[in-house]
C-alpha atoms as an extended CHARMM CRD file, in Angstrom:
* protein
*
       206  EXT
         1         1  UNK       CA              8.6670000000       23.2910000000        7.9900000000  PROA      1               0.0000000000
         2         2  UNK       CA              7.2540000000       20.0400000000        9.3500000000  PROA      2               0.0000000000
         3         3  UNK       CA              6.5340000000       18.8490000000       12.8650000000  PROA      3               0.0000000000
         4         4  UNK       CA              7.6160000000       15.2520000000       13.3770000000  PROA      4               0.0000000000
         5         5  UNK       CA              5.2640000000       12.6970000000       14.9300000000  PROA      5               0.0000000000
         6         6  UNK       CA              5.6940000000        8.9370000000       15.2530000000  PROA      6               0.0000000000
         7         7  UNK       CA              4.9130000000        5.9850000000       17.4400000000  PROA      7               0.0000000000
         8         8  UNK       CA              7.5180000000        5.2310000000       20.1020000000  PROA      8               0.0000000000
         9         9  UNK       CA              8.7320000000        1.9330000000       18.6220000000  PROA      9               0.0000000000
        10        10  UNK       CA              9.5580000000        3.3560000000       15.2140000000  PROA      10              0.0000000000
        11        11  UNK       CA             10.9840000000        6.5180000000       16.7190000000  PROA      11              0.0000000000
        12        12  UNK       CA             13.3950000000        4.4230000000       18.7920000000  PROA      12              0.0000000000
        13        13  UNK       CA             14.4920000000        2.3470000000       15.8070000000  PROA      13              0.0000000000
        14        14  UNK       CA             14.9420000000        5.2830000000       13.4360000000  PROA      14              0.0000000000
        15        15  UNK       CA             15.8620000000        8.1910000000       15.6770000000  PROA      15              0.0000000000
        16        16  UNK       CA             18.9020000000        8.8320000000       13.5180000000  PROA      16              0.0000000000
        17        17  UNK       CA             16.7140000000        9.2860000000       10.4380000000  PROA      17              0.0000000000
        18        18  UNK       CA             15.4540000000       12.7310000000       11.4250000000  PROA      18              0.0000000000
        19        19  UNK       CA             17.9620000000       15.4930000000       12.0850000000  PROA      19              0.0000000000
        20        20  UNK       CA             16.5280000000       18.7640000000       13.2950000000  PROA      20              0.0000000000
        21        21  UNK       CA             18.5990000000       21.8740000000       12.7790000000  PROA      21              0.0000000000
        22        22  UNK       CA             17.4100000000       25.0850000000       14.3870000000  PROA      22              0.0000000000
        23        23  UNK       CA             18.6010000000       28.3620000000       12.9560000000  PROA      23              0.0000000000
        24        24  UNK       CA             18.0680000000       31.8630000000       14.2140000000  PROA      24              0.0000000000
        25        25  UNK       CA             17.3980000000       34.8690000000       11.9770000000  PROA      25              0.0000000000
        26        26  UNK       CA             15.8710000000       38.2950000000       12.1320000000  PROA      26              0.0000000000
        27        27  UNK       CA             12.0510000000       38.3600000000       12.4220000000  PROA      27              0.0000000000
        28        28  UNK       CA             10.2700000000       38.6910000000        9.0800000000  PROA      28              0.0000000000
        29        29  UNK       CA              6.7920000000       40.0670000000        8.3240000000  PROA      29              0.0000000000
        30        30  UNK       CA              3.9510000000       37.5590000000        8.6530000000  PROA      30              0.0000000000
        31        31  UNK       CA              2.9110000000       36.0550000000        5.3320000000  PROA      31              0.0000000000
        32        32  UNK       CA             -0.2840000000       33.9420000000        5.4720000000  PROA      32              0.0000000000
        33        33  UNK       CA              0.7070000000       32.1670000000        2.2380000000  PROA      33              0.0000000000
        34        34  UNK       CA              3.6760000000       30.6220000000        4.0450000000  PROA      34              0.0000000000
        35        35  UNK       CA              1.3000000000       28.6310000000        6.2380000000  PROA      35              0.0000000000
        36        36  UNK       CA              0.8670000000       26.1780000000        3.3600000000  PROA      36              0.0000000000
        37        37  UNK       CA              4.5390000000       25.2450000000        3.7350000000  PROA      37              0.0000000000
        38        38  UNK       CA              3.9930000000       23.9980000000        7.2960000000  PROA      38              0.0000000000
        39        39  UNK       CA              3.1160000000       20.3840000000        7.8810000000  PROA      39              0.0000000000
        40        40  UNK       CA              3.0570000000       17.4850000000       10.3020000000  PROA      40              0.0000000000
        41        41  UNK       CA              5.3410000000       14.5580000000        9.4930000000  PROA      41              0.0000000000
        42        42  UNK       CA              4.2050000000       11.1060000000       10.5960000000  PROA      42              0.0000000000
        43        43  UNK       CA              6.5470000000        8.1190000000       10.5640000000  PROA      43              0.0000000000
        44        44  UNK       CA              4.1600000000        5.3460000000        9.4790000000  PROA      44              0.0000000000
        45        45  UNK       CA              6.1170000000        2.1140000000        9.0980000000  PROA      45              0.0000000000
        46        46  UNK       CA              9.3810000000        0.4460000000        8.1230000000  PROA      46              0.0000000000
        47        47  UNK       CA             10.2830000000       -2.4920000000        5.9160000000  PROA      47              0.0000000000
        48        48  UNK       CA             10.9800000000       -5.8060000000        7.5980000000  PROA      48              0.0000000000
        49        49  UNK       CA             14.7120000000       -5.5790000000        6.8700000000  PROA      49              0.0000000000
        50        50  UNK       CA             14.8670000000       -2.0600000000        8.3080000000  PROA      50              0.0000000000
        51        51  UNK       CA             16.2650000000       -0.4580000000        5.1480000000  PROA      51              0.0000000000
        52        52  UNK       CA             13.1690000000        1.4940000000        4.0570000000  PROA      52              0.0000000000
        53        53  UNK       CA             10.9270000000        3.8800000000        5.9910000000  PROA      53              0.0000000000
        54        54  UNK       CA              7.5120000000        5.2140000000        5.0700000000  PROA      54              0.0000000000
        55        55  UNK       CA              6.4360000000        8.6240000000        6.3230000000  PROA      55              0.0000000000
        56        56  UNK       CA              3.6460000000       11.0960000000        5.5610000000  PROA      56              0.0000000000
        57        57  UNK       CA              3.7900000000       14.9010000000        5.2910000000  PROA      57              0.0000000000
        58        58  UNK       CA              0.3660000000       16.4270000000        5.9640000000  PROA      58              0.0000000000
        59        59  UNK       CA              0.2170000000       20.1330000000        5.0750000000  PROA      59              0.0000000000
        60        60  UNK       CA             -2.0760000000       22.7610000000        6.5570000000  PROA      60              0.0000000000
        61        61  UNK       CA             -3.7730000000       23.3550000000        3.2080000000  PROA      61              0.0000000000
        62        62  UNK       CA             -5.0110000000       19.7400000000        3.1730000000  PROA      62              0.0000000000
        63        63  UNK       CA             -2.4710000000       18.2820000000        0.7470000000  PROA      63              0.0000000000
        64        64  UNK       CA             -0.3760000000       15.2980000000        1.7260000000  PROA      64              0.0000000000
        65        65  UNK       CA              2.6610000000       13.5030000000        0.3780000000  PROA      65              0.0000000000
        66        66  UNK       CA              3.8960000000       10.0360000000        1.2220000000  PROA      66              0.0000000000
        67        67  UNK       CA              7.6250000000        9.4070000000        1.0530000000  PROA      67              0.0000000000
        68        68  UNK       CA              9.4420000000        6.0860000000        1.0040000000  PROA      68              0.0000000000
        69        69  UNK       CA             13.1540000000        6.4380000000        1.7010000000  PROA      69              0.0000000000
        70        70  UNK       CA             16.1050000000        4.1010000000        2.0050000000  PROA      70              0.0000000000
        71        71  UNK       CA             17.9330000000        5.1050000000        5.1800000000  PROA      71              0.0000000000
        72        72  UNK       CA             21.1940000000        3.5650000000        3.9640000000  PROA      72              0.0000000000
        73        73  UNK       CA             21.4410000000        4.9590000000        0.4030000000  PROA      73              0.0000000000
        74        74  UNK       CA             19.0910000000        7.9510000000        0.6160000000  PROA      74              0.0000000000
        75        75  UNK       CA             17.0590000000        6.7650000000       -2.4080000000  PROA      75              0.0000000000
        76        76  UNK       CA             13.6270000000        8.4180000000       -2.1780000000  PROA      76              0.0000000000
        77        77  UNK       CA             10.2150000000        7.9050000000       -3.7850000000  PROA      77              0.0000000000
        78        78  UNK       CA              7.5730000000       10.6230000000       -3.3280000000  PROA      78              0.0000000000
        79        79  UNK       CA              3.9430000000        9.5760000000       -3.8290000000  PROA      79              0.0000000000
        80        80  UNK       CA              1.3460000000       12.3600000000       -3.8810000000  PROA      80              0.0000000000
        81        81  UNK       CA             -2.2020000000       11.9920000000       -2.5140000000  PROA      81              0.0000000000
        82        82  UNK       CA             -1.4890000000        8.7670000000       -0.6580000000  PROA      82              0.0000000000
        83        83  UNK       CA             -1.5600000000        8.1270000000        3.0710000000  PROA      83              0.0000000000
        84        84  UNK       CA             -1.1690000000        4.6280000000        4.4700000000  PROA      84              0.0000000000
        85        85  UNK       CA              0.9240000000        2.1770000000        2.4830000000  PROA      85              0.0000000000
        86        86  UNK       CA              2.3520000000       -1.2580000000        3.1370000000  PROA      86              0.0000000000
        87        87  UNK       CA              5.6540000000       -3.0320000000        2.5410000000  PROA      87              0.0000000000
        88        88  UNK       CA              5.7010000000       -6.6040000000        1.2820000000  PROA      88              0.0000000000
        89        89  UNK       CA              7.1230000000       -9.0720000000        3.7810000000  PROA      89              0.0000000000
        90        90  UNK       CA              9.9880000000       -9.9390000000        1.4040000000  PROA      90              0.0000000000
        91        91  UNK       CA             11.1150000000       -6.2620000000        1.2850000000  PROA      91              0.0000000000
        92        92  UNK       CA             10.7860000000       -6.1090000000       -2.5090000000  PROA      92              0.0000000000
        93        93  UNK       CA              7.6920000000       -3.9500000000       -2.9420000000  PROA      93              0.0000000000
        94        94  UNK       CA              5.6680000000       -1.1540000000       -1.3780000000  PROA      94              0.0000000000
        95        95  UNK       CA              2.0640000000       -0.3490000000       -2.2750000000  PROA      95              0.0000000000
        96        96  UNK       CA             -0.1550000000        2.6190000000       -1.5640000000  PROA      96              0.0000000000
        97        97  UNK       CA             -3.5850000000        3.6570000000       -2.8080000000  PROA      97              0.0000000000
        98        98  UNK       CA             -4.2090000000        7.2640000000       -3.8290000000  PROA      98              0.0000000000
        99        99  UNK       CA             -7.3730000000        9.3460000000       -3.5980000000  PROA      99              0.0000000000
       100       100  UNK       CA             -8.1830000000        8.6360000000       -7.2600000000  PROA      100             0.0000000000
       101       101  UNK       CA             -8.5160000000        4.8320000000       -6.8040000000  PROA      101             0.0000000000
       102       102  UNK       CA             -5.0460000000        4.3380000000       -8.2280000000  PROA      102             0.0000000000
       103       103  UNK       CA             -2.5950000000        1.8870000000       -6.6960000000  PROA      103             0.0000000000
       104       104  UNK       CA              1.0770000000        2.8600000000       -6.7500000000  PROA      104             0.0000000000
       105       105  UNK       CA              3.5100000000       -0.0610000000       -6.4650000000  PROA      105             0.0000000000
       106       106  UNK       CA              7.1820000000        0.6860000000       -5.8030000000  PROA      106             0.0000000000
       107       107  UNK       CA              9.5950000000       -1.9690000000       -7.0760000000  PROA      107             0.0000000000
       108       108  UNK       CA             12.7220000000       -1.8280000000       -4.8770000000  PROA      108             0.0000000000
       109       109  UNK       CA             14.6130000000       -4.2390000000       -7.1580000000  PROA      109             0.0000000000
       110       110  UNK       CA             14.1830000000       -2.2430000000      -10.3790000000  PROA      110             0.0000000000
       111       111  UNK       CA             13.7740000000        1.0670000000       -8.5100000000  PROA      111             0.0000000000
       112       112  UNK       CA             10.6290000000        2.0700000000      -10.4000000000  PROA      112             0.0000000000
       113       113  UNK       CA              6.9650000000        2.8220000000       -9.7400000000  PROA      113             0.0000000000
       114       114  UNK       CA              4.0970000000        1.0000000000      -11.4450000000  PROA      114             0.0000000000
       115       115  UNK       CA              0.5520000000        2.3830000000      -11.4190000000  PROA      115             0.0000000000
       116       116  UNK       CA             -2.6300000000        0.3070000000      -11.4490000000  PROA      116             0.0000000000
       117       117  UNK       CA             -5.9060000000        2.1310000000      -12.0760000000  PROA      117             0.0000000000
       118       118  UNK       CA             -9.3690000000        1.4250000000      -10.6540000000  PROA      118             0.0000000000
       119       119  UNK       CA             -8.3400000000       -0.2760000000       -7.4050000000  PROA      119             0.0000000000
       120       120  UNK       CA            -10.6050000000       -0.1900000000       -4.3510000000  PROA      120             0.0000000000
       121       121  UNK       CA             -8.6910000000       -2.6660000000       -2.1780000000  PROA      121             0.0000000000
       122       122  UNK       CA             -5.3820000000       -4.4710000000       -2.5370000000  PROA      122             0.0000000000
       123       123  UNK       CA             -3.5190000000       -7.1830000000       -0.6520000000  PROA      123             0.0000000000
       124       124  UNK       CA             -0.1310000000       -8.8700000000       -0.7180000000  PROA      124             0.0000000000
       125       125  UNK       CA             -0.1580000000      -12.6470000000       -0.4270000000  PROA      125             0.0000000000
       126       126  UNK       CA              0.5150000000      -13.9780000000        3.0460000000  PROA      126             0.0000000000
       127       127  UNK       CA              3.6890000000      -15.9550000000        2.4130000000  PROA      127             0.0000000000
       128       128  UNK       CA              6.1490000000      -13.4090000000        1.0610000000  PROA      128             0.0000000000
       129       129  UNK       CA              4.6010000000      -10.7290000000       -1.0690000000  PROA      129             0.0000000000
       130       130  UNK       CA              5.2550000000      -12.0890000000       -4.5590000000  PROA      130             0.0000000000
       131       131  UNK       CA              1.5730000000      -11.7650000000       -5.4920000000  PROA      131             0.0000000000
       132       132  UNK       CA             -0.6780000000       -8.7110000000       -5.3990000000  PROA      132             0.0000000000
       133       133  UNK       CA             -4.4540000000       -9.1720000000       -5.2320000000  PROA      133             0.0000000000
       134       134  UNK       CA             -6.6620000000       -6.2400000000       -6.2750000000  PROA      134             0.0000000000
       135       135  UNK       CA            -10.3790000000       -5.4920000000       -6.1060000000  PROA      135             0.0000000000
       136       136  UNK       CA            -11.8990000000       -2.8540000000       -8.3800000000  PROA      136             0.0000000000
       137       137  UNK       CA            -14.7580000000       -0.4770000000       -7.4700000000  PROA      137             0.0000000000
       138       138  UNK       CA            -16.9830000000       -2.8730000000       -9.4750000000  PROA      138             0.0000000000
       139       139  UNK       CA            -15.6820000000       -5.8200000000       -7.3430000000  PROA      139             0.0000000000
       140       140  UNK       CA            -13.6380000000       -7.4200000000      -10.1270000000  PROA      140             0.0000000000
       141       141  UNK       CA            -10.8740000000       -9.5470000000       -8.5890000000  PROA      141             0.0000000000
       142       142  UNK       CA             -7.4950000000      -10.1280000000      -10.1940000000  PROA      142             0.0000000000
       143       143  UNK       CA             -4.0130000000      -10.9270000000       -9.0160000000  PROA      143             0.0000000000
       144       144  UNK       CA             -0.5920000000      -10.0790000000      -10.3810000000  PROA      144             0.0000000000
       145       145  UNK       CA              2.6510000000      -12.0420000000      -10.2610000000  PROA      145             0.0000000000
       146       146  UNK       CA              4.8840000000       -9.1560000000       -9.2600000000  PROA      146             0.0000000000
       147       147  UNK       CA              8.1410000000      -10.6860000000      -10.5140000000  PROA      147             0.0000000000
       148       148  UNK       CA              6.7920000000      -11.1520000000      -14.0460000000  PROA      148             0.0000000000
       149       149  UNK       CA              3.9220000000       -8.5970000000      -13.9770000000  PROA      149             0.0000000000
       150       150  UNK       CA              1.6050000000      -11.3090000000      -15.3200000000  PROA      150             0.0000000000
       151       151  UNK       CA             -2.0360000000      -10.6560000000      -14.4310000000  PROA      151             0.0000000000
       152       152  UNK       CA             -4.8760000000      -13.1100000000      -13.8010000000  PROA      152             0.0000000000
       153       153  UNK       CA             -8.5860000000      -12.2220000000      -13.7860000000  PROA      153             0.0000000000
       154       154  UNK       CA            -10.6940000000      -14.1860000000      -11.2910000000  PROA      154             0.0000000000
       155       155  UNK       CA            -14.2010000000      -12.7240000000      -11.6220000000  PROA      155             0.0000000000
       156       156  UNK       CA            -16.5050000000      -10.6340000000       -9.4650000000  PROA      156             0.0000000000
       157       157  UNK       CA            -16.5390000000      -11.0520000000       -5.7150000000  PROA      157             0.0000000000
       158       158  UNK       CA            -17.2550000000       -8.9350000000       -2.6540000000  PROA      158             0.0000000000
       159       159  UNK       CA            -15.6170000000      -11.3970000000       -0.2840000000  PROA      159             0.0000000000
       160       160  UNK       CA            -12.0770000000      -12.7630000000       -0.4200000000  PROA      160             0.0000000000
       161       161  UNK       CA             -9.7420000000      -14.2670000000        2.1640000000  PROA      161             0.0000000000
       162       162  UNK       CA             -6.0050000000      -14.8570000000        1.8090000000  PROA      162             0.0000000000
       163       163  UNK       CA             -4.3070000000      -17.7850000000        3.4910000000  PROA      163             0.0000000000
       164       164  UNK       CA             -1.5100000000      -16.4440000000        5.7500000000  PROA      164             0.0000000000
       165       165  UNK       CA              0.7570000000      -19.4650000000        5.2650000000  PROA      165             0.0000000000
       166       166  UNK       CA              0.0550000000      -20.6910000000        1.7190000000  PROA      166             0.0000000000
       167       167  UNK       CA             -0.2320000000      -19.0510000000       -1.7090000000  PROA      167             0.0000000000
       168       168  UNK       CA             -3.9720000000      -19.5880000000       -1.9410000000  PROA      168             0.0000000000
       169       169  UNK       CA             -7.0560000000      -17.4380000000       -1.4840000000  PROA      169             0.0000000000
       170       170  UNK       CA            -10.7660000000      -18.0850000000       -1.0770000000  PROA      170             0.0000000000
       171       171  UNK       CA            -13.2530000000      -16.0810000000       -3.1500000000  PROA      171             0.0000000000
       172       172  UNK       CA            -17.0520000000      -15.9940000000       -3.2480000000  PROA      172             0.0000000000
       173       173  UNK       CA            -17.5920000000      -15.4790000000       -6.9810000000  PROA      173             0.0000000000
       174       174  UNK       CA            -20.8050000000      -13.9520000000       -8.3070000000  PROA      174             0.0000000000
       175       175  UNK       CA            -22.0390000000      -15.0330000000      -11.7410000000  PROA      175             0.0000000000
       176       176  UNK       CA            -25.5830000000      -15.0450000000      -13.1780000000  PROA      176             0.0000000000
       177       177  UNK       CA            -27.0840000000      -14.3720000000       -9.7400000000  PROA      177             0.0000000000
       178       178  UNK       CA            -25.3000000000      -17.4380000000       -8.3900000000  PROA      178             0.0000000000
       179       179  UNK       CA            -22.4990000000      -17.4410000000       -5.8470000000  PROA      179             0.0000000000
       180       180  UNK       CA            -19.7900000000      -20.0560000000       -5.6370000000  PROA      180             0.0000000000
       181       181  UNK       CA            -17.0650000000      -20.4850000000       -3.0530000000  PROA      181             0.0000000000
       182       182  UNK       CA            -13.7490000000      -21.2810000000       -4.7370000000  PROA      182             0.0000000000
       183       183  UNK       CA            -10.1450000000      -21.7570000000       -3.6680000000  PROA      183             0.0000000000
       184       184  UNK       CA             -7.5680000000      -20.2380000000       -6.0420000000  PROA      184             0.0000000000
       185       185  UNK       CA             -3.9390000000      -21.3990000000       -6.1140000000  PROA      185             0.0000000000
       186       186  UNK       CA             -1.8870000000      -18.2730000000       -6.8630000000  PROA      186             0.0000000000
       187       187  UNK       CA              1.0970000000      -20.2720000000       -8.1300000000  PROA      187             0.0000000000
       188       188  UNK       CA             -0.7500000000      -22.4500000000      -10.6300000000  PROA      188             0.0000000000
       189       189  UNK       CA             -3.9740000000      -20.4290000000      -11.1870000000  PROA      189             0.0000000000
       190       190  UNK       CA             -5.9300000000      -23.6310000000      -10.5710000000  PROA      190             0.0000000000
       191       191  UNK       CA             -9.3330000000      -23.3520000000       -8.8990000000  PROA      191             0.0000000000
       192       192  UNK       CA            -11.2600000000      -25.6990000000       -6.6530000000  PROA      192             0.0000000000
       193       193  UNK       CA            -15.0130000000      -25.1350000000       -6.3140000000  PROA      193             0.0000000000
       194       194  UNK       CA            -16.1860000000      -25.8750000000       -2.7840000000  PROA      194             0.0000000000
       195       195  UNK       CA            -19.8940000000      -25.1400000000       -3.1120000000  PROA      195             0.0000000000
       196       196  UNK       CA            -22.3060000000      -23.0480000000       -5.1580000000  PROA      196             0.0000000000
       197       197  UNK       CA            -25.9830000000      -22.2140000000       -5.4700000000  PROA      197             0.0000000000
       198       198  UNK       CA            -28.4740000000      -19.5360000000       -6.4570000000  PROA      198             0.0000000000
       199       199  UNK       CA            -29.8030000000      -19.2220000000       -2.9260000000  PROA      199             0.0000000000
       200       200  UNK       CA            -26.3760000000      -18.9270000000       -1.3210000000  PROA      200             0.0000000000
       201       201  UNK       CA            -24.8140000000      -15.7290000000       -0.0980000000  PROA      201             0.0000000000
       202       202  UNK       CA            -21.3710000000      -15.6880000000        1.4920000000  PROA      202             0.0000000000
       203       203  UNK       CA            -21.2420000000      -12.7370000000        3.8620000000  PROA      203             0.0000000000
       204       204  UNK       CA            -17.7530000000      -13.1770000000        5.2940000000  PROA      204             0.0000000000
       205       205  UNK       CA            -14.7310000000      -15.3760000000        4.6270000000  PROA      205             0.0000000000
       206       206  UNK       CA            -12.2040000000      -15.9850000000        7.4010000000  PROA      206             0.0000000000
């Protein structure tokens, strides 16, 4: 059994999503093992078009399961060991990182899940969500064209910034103890070097 929690805005929009049915039965002996079946359910977010919801079941034994469900068709994806995910702004994809540095990407067009290993951080592009940028635990940066699944390696960087209105990103690439600030066009893969130097260190890109 799960206790439902949510923020007020999402609860108002999706109140019809949760139906609670209370049944009455004879008391049964207490079984401590049944405590693991109790959980809190948190409604986390919804897709921009309102068709998909993302909620988390957190069980008393410490396990957790993220569920993404279509409230119109009932289609459900269960993703173990993940917590906070994100929908793309074009309603085509959902991503969530698991405890094992794996990134799970749900494709709502093909109705399948793709898994990307060794991901520390990930970002959708700012204009629609057709590109996925990932950063590995070793700070290797790459991006994927989600429609074609084509991947592009950029190099090593601890600092990246994604333009919210164009398909470009800024990266401070590290190579041979030298850092260079570059602008990468996600559509064409072309790069523009802004500046570089061995004594430069880019701490934050905004």
